GROMACS .gro file of C-alpha atoms in nm:
model
  373
    1UNK     CA    1  10.820  -6.919   7.232
    2UNK     CA    2  10.654  -6.539   7.136
    3UNK     CA    3  10.294  -6.488   7.192
    4UNK     CA    4  10.400  -6.100   7.044
    5UNK     CA    5  10.007  -6.094   6.882
    6UNK     CA    6  10.034  -6.077   6.483
    7UNK     CA    7   9.867  -5.756   6.402
    8UNK     CA    8   9.591  -5.913   6.330
    9UNK     CA    9   9.544  -6.027   6.642
   10UNK     CA   10   9.540  -5.771   6.781
   11UNK     CA   11   9.302  -5.582   6.592
   12UNK     CA   12   9.127  -5.837   6.674
   13UNK     CA   13   9.160  -5.775   7.082
   14UNK     CA   14   9.121  -5.402   7.015
   15UNK     CA   15   8.802  -5.416   6.855
   16UNK     CA   16   8.650  -5.644   7.117
   17UNK     CA   17   8.764  -5.502   7.383
   18UNK     CA   18   8.598  -5.122   7.268
   19UNK     CA   19   8.245  -5.304   7.140
   20UNK     CA   20   8.211  -5.480   7.510
   21UNK     CA   21   8.343  -5.174   7.719
   22UNK     CA   22   8.089  -4.988   7.541
   23UNK     CA   23   7.753  -5.248   7.507
   24UNK     CA   24   7.829  -5.502   7.838
   25UNK     CA   25   7.828  -5.232   8.096
   26UNK     CA   26   7.620  -5.310   8.436
   27UNK     CA   27   7.315  -5.157   8.379
   28UNK     CA   28   7.276  -5.359   8.059
   29UNK     CA   29   7.414  -5.625   8.317
   30UNK     CA   30   7.126  -5.575   8.540
   31UNK     CA   31   6.836  -5.530   8.240
   32UNK     CA   32   6.950  -5.909   8.076
   33UNK     CA   33   6.868  -6.144   8.397
   34UNK     CA   34   7.014  -6.409   8.346
   35UNK     CA   35   6.956  -6.449   7.971
   36UNK     CA   36   7.190  -6.418   7.671
   37UNK     CA   37   7.272  -6.021   7.521
   38UNK     CA   38   7.082  -6.075   7.145
   39UNK     CA   39   7.184  -5.716   7.100
   40UNK     CA   40   7.518  -5.759   7.177
   41UNK     CA   41   7.553  -6.122   6.961
   42UNK     CA   42   7.420  -5.964   6.671
   43UNK     CA   43   7.734  -5.629   6.742
   44UNK     CA   44   8.010  -5.838   6.804
   45UNK     CA   45   7.913  -6.141   6.481
   46UNK     CA   46   7.870  -5.751   6.291
   47UNK     CA   47   8.161  -5.711   6.345
   48UNK     CA   48   8.364  -6.014   6.244
   49UNK     CA   49   8.498  -6.081   6.562
   50UNK     CA   50   8.354  -6.432   6.546
   51UNK     CA   51   8.461  -6.566   6.175
   52UNK     CA   52   8.758  -6.380   6.289
   53UNK     CA   53   8.891  -6.685   6.439
   54UNK     CA   54   8.930  -6.876   6.115
   55UNK     CA   55   9.245  -6.621   6.111
   56UNK     CA   56   9.350  -6.573   6.410
   57UNK     CA   57   9.411  -6.863   6.580
   58UNK     CA   58   9.303  -7.036   6.932
   59UNK     CA   59   9.548  -6.758   7.075
   60UNK     CA   60   9.313  -6.426   6.912
   61UNK     CA   61   9.041  -6.552   7.048
   62UNK     CA   62   9.242  -6.620   7.306
   63UNK     CA   63   9.287  -6.241   7.327
   64UNK     CA   64   8.903  -6.212   7.310
   65UNK     CA   65   8.794  -6.396   7.540
   66UNK     CA   66   8.978  -6.205   7.756
   67UNK     CA   67   8.828  -5.847   7.658
   68UNK     CA   68   8.489  -6.050   7.753
   69UNK     CA   69   8.568  -6.203   8.077
   70UNK     CA   70   8.636  -5.835   8.199
   71UNK     CA   71   8.296  -5.711   8.168
   72UNK     CA   72   8.156  -6.072   8.204
   73UNK     CA   73   7.978  -6.041   7.912
   74UNK     CA   74   7.677  -6.282   7.833
   75UNK     CA   75   7.683  -6.419   7.499
   76UNK     CA   76   7.797  -6.750   7.356
   77UNK     CA   77   8.157  -6.651   7.265
   78UNK     CA   78   8.374  -6.850   7.374
   79UNK     CA   79   8.141  -7.160   7.296
   80UNK     CA   80   8.069  -7.088   6.978
   81UNK     CA   81   8.437  -7.070   6.866
   82UNK     CA   82   8.618  -7.283   7.081
   83UNK     CA   83   8.315  -7.579   6.941
   84UNK     CA   84   8.217  -7.421   6.636
   85UNK     CA   85   8.425  -7.251   6.418
   86UNK     CA   86   8.762  -7.356   6.576
   87UNK     CA   87   8.645  -7.778   6.586
   88UNK     CA   88   8.434  -7.780   6.257
   89UNK     CA   89   8.763  -7.551   6.056
   90UNK     CA   90   8.986  -7.859   6.224
   91UNK     CA   91   8.793  -8.101   6.164
   92UNK     CA   92   8.469  -8.062   5.964
   93UNK     CA   93   8.481  -8.197   5.589
   94UNK     CA   94   8.447  -7.987   5.387
   95UNK     CA   95   8.084  -8.087   5.221
   96UNK     CA   96   8.043  -8.025   5.675
   97UNK     CA   97   8.233  -7.686   5.678
   98UNK     CA   98   8.055  -7.522   5.346
   99UNK     CA   99   7.742  -7.630   5.533
  100UNK     CA  100   7.818  -7.526   5.897
  101UNK     CA  101   8.066  -7.208   5.926
  102UNK     CA  102   7.884  -6.931   5.709
  103UNK     CA  103   7.546  -6.989   5.958
  104UNK     CA  104   7.775  -6.935   6.228
  105UNK     CA  105   8.000  -6.659   6.130
  106UNK     CA  106   7.752  -6.432   6.109
  107UNK     CA  107   7.620  -6.567   6.460
  108UNK     CA  108   7.240  -6.693   6.349
  109UNK     CA  109   7.365  -7.070   6.370
  110UNK     CA  110   7.536  -7.122   6.731
  111UNK     CA  111   7.745  -7.435   6.865
  112UNK     CA  112   7.764  -7.559   7.196
  113UNK     CA  113   8.008  -7.845   7.363
  114UNK     CA  114   7.859  -8.089   7.588
  115UNK     CA  115   8.267  -8.114   7.696
  116UNK     CA  116   8.370  -8.333   7.896
  117UNK     CA  117   8.036  -8.431   8.101
  118UNK     CA  118   7.909  -8.603   7.855
  119UNK     CA  119   8.193  -8.837   7.855
  120UNK     CA  120   8.057  -9.217   7.920
  121UNK     CA  121   7.711  -9.095   7.881
  122UNK     CA  122   7.575  -9.053   7.558
  123UNK     CA  123   7.618  -9.405   7.329
  124UNK     CA  124   7.612  -9.420   7.003
  125UNK     CA  125   7.457  -9.694   6.708
  126UNK     CA  126   7.590  -9.748   6.360
  127UNK     CA  127   7.329  -9.484   6.178
  128UNK     CA  128   7.445  -9.270   6.457
  129UNK     CA  129   7.160  -9.217   6.675
  130UNK     CA  130   7.257  -9.098   7.000
  131UNK     CA  131   7.139  -9.166   7.347
  132UNK     CA  132   7.206  -9.087   7.673
  133UNK     CA  133   7.153  -8.737   7.906
  134UNK     CA  134   7.394  -8.489   7.998
  135UNK     CA  135   7.283  -8.326   8.330
  136UNK     CA  136   7.482  -7.960   8.191
  137UNK     CA  137   7.562  -7.793   7.908
  138UNK     CA  138   7.641  -7.418   7.881
  139UNK     CA  139   7.472  -7.167   7.622
  140UNK     CA  140   7.209  -7.476   7.567
  141UNK     CA  141   6.918  -7.265   7.492
  142UNK     CA  142   7.126  -7.026   7.284
  143UNK     CA  143   7.238  -7.341   7.040
  144UNK     CA  144   7.145  -7.466   6.701
  145UNK     CA  145   7.394  -7.792   6.740
  146UNK     CA  146   7.550  -7.935   6.983
  147UNK     CA  147   7.900  -8.065   7.000
  148UNK     CA  148   7.943  -8.414   7.185
  149UNK     CA  149   8.186  -8.684   7.243
  150UNK     CA  150   8.050  -9.078   7.252
  151UNK     CA  151   8.132  -9.320   7.507
  152UNK     CA  152   8.407  -9.486   7.271
  153UNK     CA  153   8.510  -9.115   7.245
  154UNK     CA  154   8.411  -9.012   6.870
  155UNK     CA  155   8.229  -8.620   6.830
  156UNK     CA  156   7.901  -8.617   6.732
  157UNK     CA  157   7.699  -8.302   6.608
  158UNK     CA  158   7.298  -8.270   6.698
  159UNK     CA  159   7.106  -8.025   6.598
  160UNK     CA  160   6.936  -7.890   6.922
  161UNK     CA  161   6.566  -7.870   6.786
  162UNK     CA  162   6.603  -8.304   6.715
  163UNK     CA  163   6.710  -8.353   7.181
  164UNK     CA  164   6.493  -8.281   7.438
  165UNK     CA  165   6.639  -7.983   7.638
  166UNK     CA  166   6.527  -7.855   7.962
  167UNK     CA  167   6.683  -7.489   8.118
  168UNK     CA  168   6.926  -7.508   8.425
  169UNK     CA  169   7.032  -7.227   8.623
  170UNK     CA  170   7.398  -7.245   8.703
  171UNK     CA  171   7.616  -7.006   8.973
  172UNK     CA  172   7.687  -6.755   8.670
  173UNK     CA  173   7.415  -6.697   8.353
  174UNK     CA  174   7.528  -6.925   8.128
  175UNK     CA  175   7.236  -7.002   7.941
  176UNK     CA  176   7.304  -7.360   8.015
  177UNK     CA  177   7.032  -7.648   7.991
  178UNK     CA  178   7.032  -8.064   8.059
  179UNK     CA  179   7.002  -8.228   7.668
  180UNK     CA  180   6.820  -8.572   7.669
  181UNK     CA  181   6.955  -8.765   7.401
  182UNK     CA  182   6.694  -9.036   7.235
  183UNK     CA  183   6.782  -9.199   6.910
  184UNK     CA  184   6.871  -8.875   6.810
  185UNK     CA  185   7.009  -8.821   6.411
  186UNK     CA  186   7.391  -8.707   6.474
  187UNK     CA  187   7.622  -8.659   6.194
  188UNK     CA  188   8.018  -8.794   6.239
  189UNK     CA  189   8.283  -8.495   6.320
  190UNK     CA  190   8.697  -8.582   6.257
  191UNK     CA  191   8.863  -8.908   6.351
  192UNK     CA  192   9.047  -8.999   6.600
  193UNK     CA  193   9.179  -8.783   6.808
  194UNK     CA  194   8.953  -8.506   6.730
  195UNK     CA  195   8.764  -8.474   7.063
  196UNK     CA  196   9.110  -8.504   7.305
  197UNK     CA  197   9.210  -8.177   7.045
  198UNK     CA  198   8.893  -8.044   7.083
  199UNK     CA  199   8.838  -8.082   7.474
  200UNK     CA  200   9.223  -7.958   7.454
  201UNK     CA  201   9.123  -7.625   7.261
  202UNK     CA  202   8.817  -7.558   7.475
  203UNK     CA  203   8.974  -7.528   7.725
  204UNK     CA  204   9.263  -7.303   7.656
  205UNK     CA  205   9.006  -7.067   7.532
  206UNK     CA  206   8.799  -7.114   7.863
  207UNK     CA  207   9.111  -7.106   8.049
  208UNK     CA  208   9.165  -6.718   7.839
  209UNK     CA  209   8.810  -6.589   7.931
  210UNK     CA  210   8.862  -6.678   8.353
  211UNK     CA  211   9.274  -6.398   8.314
  212UNK     CA  212   8.955  -6.164   8.168
  213UNK     CA  213   8.703  -6.267   8.459
  214UNK     CA  214   8.998  -6.242   8.709
  215UNK     CA  215   9.178  -5.927   8.508
  216UNK     CA  216   8.845  -5.759   8.569
  217UNK     CA  217   8.742  -5.815   8.950
  218UNK     CA  218   9.165  -5.724   9.011
  219UNK     CA  219   9.078  -5.416   8.851
  220UNK     CA  220   8.756  -5.352   9.009
  221UNK     CA  221   8.939  -5.418   9.379
  222UNK     CA  222   9.229  -5.179   9.324
  223UNK     CA  223   9.012  -4.871   9.214
  224UNK     CA  224   8.802  -4.936   9.570
  225UNK     CA  225   9.111  -4.990   9.721
  226UNK     CA  226   9.285  -4.689   9.602
  227UNK     CA  227   8.976  -4.422   9.640
  228UNK     CA  228   8.783  -4.563   9.922
  229UNK     CA  229   8.958  -4.382  10.289
  230UNK     CA  230   8.980  -4.513  10.623
  231UNK     CA  231   9.097  -4.308  10.891
  232UNK     CA  232   9.226  -4.058  10.698
  233UNK     CA  233   9.390  -4.280  10.447
  234UNK     CA  234   9.323  -4.478  10.113
  235UNK     CA  235   9.238  -4.873  10.146
  236UNK     CA  236   9.511  -4.955   9.952
  237UNK     CA  237   9.785  -4.804  10.183
  238UNK     CA  238   9.713  -5.105  10.398
  239UNK     CA  239  10.001  -5.332  10.320
  240UNK     CA  240   9.739  -5.678  10.406
  241UNK     CA  241   9.584  -5.501  10.132
  242UNK     CA  242   9.868  -5.438   9.893
  243UNK     CA  243   9.989  -5.822  10.007
  244UNK     CA  244   9.647  -5.938   9.907
  245UNK     CA  245   9.567  -5.761   9.529
  246UNK     CA  246   9.964  -5.878   9.451
  247UNK     CA  247   9.944  -6.217   9.540
  248UNK     CA  248   9.562  -6.187   9.265
  249UNK     CA  249   9.794  -6.069   9.049
  250UNK     CA  250  10.021  -6.235   8.997
  251UNK     CA  251   9.776  -6.603   8.930
  252UNK     CA  252   9.559  -6.350   8.677
  253UNK     CA  253   9.984  -6.342   8.558
  254UNK     CA  254  10.012  -6.720   8.561
  255UNK     CA  255   9.662  -6.833   8.424
  256UNK     CA  256   9.735  -6.544   8.086
  257UNK     CA  257  10.038  -6.679   8.057
  258UNK     CA  258   9.938  -7.013   8.072
  259UNK     CA  259   9.649  -7.019   7.815
  260UNK     CA  260   9.888  -6.812   7.577
  261UNK     CA  261  10.172  -7.073   7.567
  262UNK     CA  262   9.899  -7.353   7.526
  263UNK     CA  263   9.703  -7.119   7.247
  264UNK     CA  264  10.036  -7.033   7.034
  265UNK     CA  265  10.112  -7.406   7.059
  266UNK     CA  266   9.785  -7.526   6.897
  267UNK     CA  267   9.795  -7.235   6.637
  268UNK     CA  268  10.159  -7.342   6.519
  269UNK     CA  269  10.120  -7.698   6.514
  270UNK     CA  270  10.251  -7.849   6.814
  271UNK     CA  271  10.242  -8.040   7.094
  272UNK     CA  272  10.018  -7.878   7.358
  273UNK     CA  273   9.803  -8.116   7.526
  274UNK     CA  274   9.984  -8.108   7.885
  275UNK     CA  275  10.005  -7.741   7.799
  276UNK     CA  276   9.586  -7.666   7.776
  277UNK     CA  277   9.563  -7.958   8.113
  278UNK     CA  278   9.816  -7.637   8.265
  279UNK     CA  279   9.563  -7.319   8.147
  280UNK     CA  280   9.307  -7.513   8.335
  281UNK     CA  281   9.458  -7.593   8.625
  282UNK     CA  282   9.556  -7.305   8.726
  283UNK     CA  283   9.186  -7.128   8.583
  284UNK     CA  284   8.995  -7.343   8.814
  285UNK     CA  285   9.282  -7.309   9.106
  286UNK     CA  286   9.384  -6.949   9.095
  287UNK     CA  287   9.089  -6.809   8.894
  288UNK     CA  288   8.896  -6.892   9.253
  289UNK     CA  289   9.219  -6.806   9.467
  290UNK     CA  290   9.149  -6.423   9.227
  291UNK     CA  291   8.767  -6.372   9.235
  292UNK     CA  292   8.724  -6.419   9.587
  293UNK     CA  293   9.017  -6.185   9.672
  294UNK     CA  294   8.815  -5.924   9.451
  295UNK     CA  295   8.557  -5.974   9.640
  296UNK     CA  296   8.675  -5.927   9.962
  297UNK     CA  297   8.877  -5.576   9.918
  298UNK     CA  298   8.528  -5.407   9.830
  299UNK     CA  299   8.504  -5.513  10.206
  300UNK     CA  300   8.117  -5.482  10.269
  301UNK     CA  301   8.017  -5.335   9.941
  302UNK     CA  302   8.145  -5.737   9.822
  303UNK     CA  303   7.820  -5.896   9.959
  304UNK     CA  304   7.615  -5.662   9.734
  305UNK     CA  305   7.448  -5.929   9.477
  306UNK     CA  306   7.372  -5.607   9.234
  307UNK     CA  307   7.729  -5.491   9.311
  308UNK     CA  308   7.946  -5.560   8.980
  309UNK     CA  309   8.232  -5.707   9.158
  310UNK     CA  310   8.008  -5.971   9.238
  311UNK     CA  311   7.944  -6.081   8.854
  312UNK     CA  312   8.278  -6.187   8.861
  313UNK     CA  313   8.265  -6.373   9.143
  314UNK     CA  314   7.999  -6.605   9.036
  315UNK     CA  315   8.157  -6.589   8.675
  316UNK     CA  316   8.451  -6.732   8.853
  317UNK     CA  317   8.331  -6.966   9.030
  318UNK     CA  318   8.135  -7.117   8.717
  319UNK     CA  319   8.483  -7.160   8.564
  320UNK     CA  320   8.649  -7.333   8.821
  321UNK     CA  321   8.314  -7.616   8.784
  322UNK     CA  322   8.289  -7.603   8.451
  323UNK     CA  323   8.709  -7.657   8.375
  324UNK     CA  324   8.696  -7.888   8.720
  325UNK     CA  325   8.836  -7.943   9.000
  326UNK     CA  326   9.236  -7.859   8.999
  327UNK     CA  327   9.280  -8.207   9.176
  328UNK     CA  328   9.119  -8.379   8.884
  329UNK     CA  329   9.325  -8.200   8.668
  330UNK     CA  330   9.617  -8.254   8.780
  331UNK     CA  331   9.557  -8.634   8.825
  332UNK     CA  332   9.459  -8.599   8.465
  333UNK     CA  333   9.774  -8.393   8.368
  334UNK     CA  334   9.994  -8.643   8.488
  335UNK     CA  335   9.881  -8.962   8.346
  336UNK     CA  336   9.916  -8.758   8.012
  337UNK     CA  337  10.285  -8.707   8.107
  338UNK     CA  338  10.351  -9.025   8.155
  339UNK     CA  339  10.153  -9.086   7.903
  340UNK     CA  340  10.347  -8.885   7.643
  341UNK     CA  341  10.693  -8.977   7.819
  342UNK     CA  342  10.611  -9.391   7.770
  343UNK     CA  343  10.509  -9.280   7.349
  344UNK     CA  344  10.880  -9.139   7.361
  345UNK     CA  345  11.054  -9.446   7.507
  346UNK     CA  346  11.339  -9.427   7.691
  347UNK     CA  347  11.670  -9.231   7.586
  348UNK     CA  348  11.842  -9.442   7.325
  349UNK     CA  349  11.512  -9.626   7.215
  350UNK     CA  350  11.410  -9.433   6.904
  351UNK     CA  351  11.115  -9.221   6.891
  352UNK     CA  352  10.806  -9.383   6.917
  353UNK     CA  353  10.873  -9.697   7.034
  354UNK     CA  354  10.848  -9.772   7.397
  355UNK     CA  355  10.928 -10.063   7.606
  356UNK     CA  356  10.700 -10.334   7.553
  357UNK     CA  357  10.619 -10.486   7.871
  358UNK     CA  358  10.415 -10.155   7.927
  359UNK     CA  359  10.279 -10.066   7.540
  360UNK     CA  360   9.982  -9.990   7.519
  361UNK     CA  361   9.900 -10.083   7.895
  362UNK     CA  362   9.834  -9.922   8.205
  363UNK     CA  363   9.790  -9.563   8.158
  364UNK     CA  364   9.787  -9.546   7.788
  365UNK     CA  365   9.459  -9.747   7.804
  366UNK     CA  366   9.352  -9.500   8.085
  367UNK     CA  367   9.384  -9.227   7.876
  368UNK     CA  368   9.243  -9.365   7.545
  369UNK     CA  369   8.871  -9.418   7.852
  370UNK     CA  370   8.911  -9.065   8.054
  371UNK     CA  371   9.058  -8.765   7.844
  372UNK     CA  372   8.776  -8.494   7.955
  373UNK     CA  373   8.615  -8.758   8.235
   0.00000   0.00000   0.00000
């Protein structure tokens, strides 16, 4: 495995870092309140960063999302790229790509995803009309389209204007909303396996975003503890502070490397479902530890709701909730590993031939129904 970014991927990361550092300042974030920074979104799209995802792949997107996470910039970058650009590039028809991708590249259209909260909630008719409700969809208030699966795992793209939406406030200011569908017309996207692939892509992308959130929180904590003095010496000279920061650094690196591996494998056309779940688990479990540590290492300042480190705390907790609790992710990961082993068959049996008594039953059947649940 070689996670070394290509020249194009490195250029995307550097450009994203400059734009986020220049435009996503604490002052602008306070002014934005709970809404999206529309000027920042225009700058990102105008610089070609959204369109570039088609060329630099999921790993390039993860690198750019790390830079977004460092500043907790309020734009639907992860959602529109994972559920829009990459999903349509991989699974959209030629007509869908020609019709939808140009507006997504320039940012005049935004796709979000009702993943995995819509699993088991939405039903589709043979005519392509959807009925059901999803209580929380991130960035729904910015979206022109919503990508979601029905109870059978088929993917559908819904024009947001055709559905009923209601604002919902979340831990982090993600412009979220509740989506209600009542015989709402939709178009099918992709075929078998599309839902699992898009879900794994999104998990990897949001894990990369969490890596940046954690890196930004830790960087602020390091600056604070090395400049703040207590009893005539910096806080960073205390062993307990050093150990807490070291643990947070190791957790952040674990999130980063697992999201890199999952993204790299997808771009290389390798199986990556278990790797995406691993990255999601680290992002949820370790991410929470890191943002808590960042806030605690600021002492009393960490309790200030307007302090920049508090935004990292809110984003870290929101990403934890969005990716799913650790126990659920581990359960799903175990089921997927077993299902893959069953599909491969026992040693000595030809690849793809499983034991007759176990084929297509138990865990395999559960995975067909429960991926992302």
